[in-house]
Amino acid sequence: MLLREQSGVAAFMTSSASLQDRPLLLREINLACQEKRPVGQVFLVVINMADTNNYDEIISIFGYKLADDLLNIRLADIEFLSARQPTYRVGFWSVGLVFRAQNTPEYQAALEKLIRVLAKPVICRGIPVGIRAGVGICDLMKSTGAAEDLLQAAYLAGQVGAKSAAGWAECNYDLTTGHQRAFTLIADAENSLATAHEFSLRYQARIDLKTGRANAVETFLRWRHPTLGMVMPDEFIPLIEMTGLMRELTNWVLANALAQLASWHSLGFKLRISVKISPKNLEEVDFVLRLEELLKTHGIAPSFLELEFSERHKFTDMELTRTRLRELRQMGVSVSIDDFGTGINSLSSLENLPVSALKLDRRLVHSVVDNARQQALVKALIHMAHELDIYVVAEGVENQAMLEMLLAWRCDFAEGYLINRPMPAEAFIEWFTHRFPSK
Ligand code: G
Ligand code: MN
């Protein structure tokens, strides 16, 4: 009964190869952009019926059948639009259309009605189900981009709309730029890794607070992109994690860091090295084997290597992660939790993961200077770690006051601008020999 044979909605529902709808919408967008309308307005409207999380929840609680019914009801709700102009499917639970209005009040009335309709819970088989829809709008009279980019921008605006109180958002061109930038980085990563010297490593000293000497370095990755310039890992790592390239990138970092360390060892600088890996790497079946090979190739004993992974990342397979960390520890490699104290699972990760060290996040370290509660917290964290036989590295130490406190609380190691800035290998060893003349 929900499928009305003659309506645009029915056509939408019965279109099995739904993605075929998108080229038709793109064609309409192109045509609309070419229109030179003296009066009236033309908008691209994308309606995300529910965001992906919301959709997943619905499926897991109610099942596919009810989810289909929900979608049918929603499509019937927006029939006042689809009866007027064809509605196309642009994503799994998203539709798009080109909306023409004679004037602003007409457009506003339609938008208000749409938002009102989408805000209602759907009553499906007697159960009211809340689904969070979001509408994205792109004014085609103002836009100049390619149809695909405009559609993408409107889709992203729909995601923003779902999170906003209004329920809709106008397409923000920065969003397109941000998306474009992300896309460029993802698209170029493979080539950059394979060819140019766009990726490079920086090294920062880690001071042993008992002796005041630097016995280790932390490795930082940088990417100098040919058109975008210097890009920091905070931006590109999450993007690369979305691709299959994290394996290659970590390989590159480990191989280069270990080669550098081997060269320092041969010069008599017996430093340890700490390298960041992605928790995704721990899910690779051959990660430990490859690491063993690399250590062998460069003649580095495993005890000289520490692998860091960030606390911010959610592990998809806790059991596998634990097994992998145990294998690494058995090999003699140290494992540390980076950015410790920023996530909400700090304590459970300490309890559940066999780590050798935790690295206090620099925000936590910065907060100790004038905040007594934070001081109590950091002091207790250090004490707790020691009780668990875990050593503590403070990151982001920028002044003497911070250092003094950490010393008083028996923190084991410190890194930060107070000691040195991350620098290229040659500059690092020059700084090192100057600062610690006797090696
Ligand atoms: O948390 P994570 O290890 O990912 O942070 C590393 C970043 O912090 C690097 O980009 C590094 O350059 C920077 N960094 C290193 N030491 C300091 C410091 O003392 N202060 C600040 N603000 N940043 C630092
Ligand atoms: Mn860190």
Coordinates of C-alpha atoms and ligand atoms in Angstrom, one line a residue, residues 218 276 308 338-339 359 395, ligand 2:
E218 CA 61.0 9.8 19.5
K276 CA 54.5 5.5 16.3
E308 CA 53.8 3.7 20.4
D338 CA 50.7 7.6 23.4
D339 CA 48.4 10.5 24.3
K359 CA 53.1 8.7 27.6
E395 CA 55.3 14.7 26.6
Ligands
MN2 MN 52.3 11.7 21.8

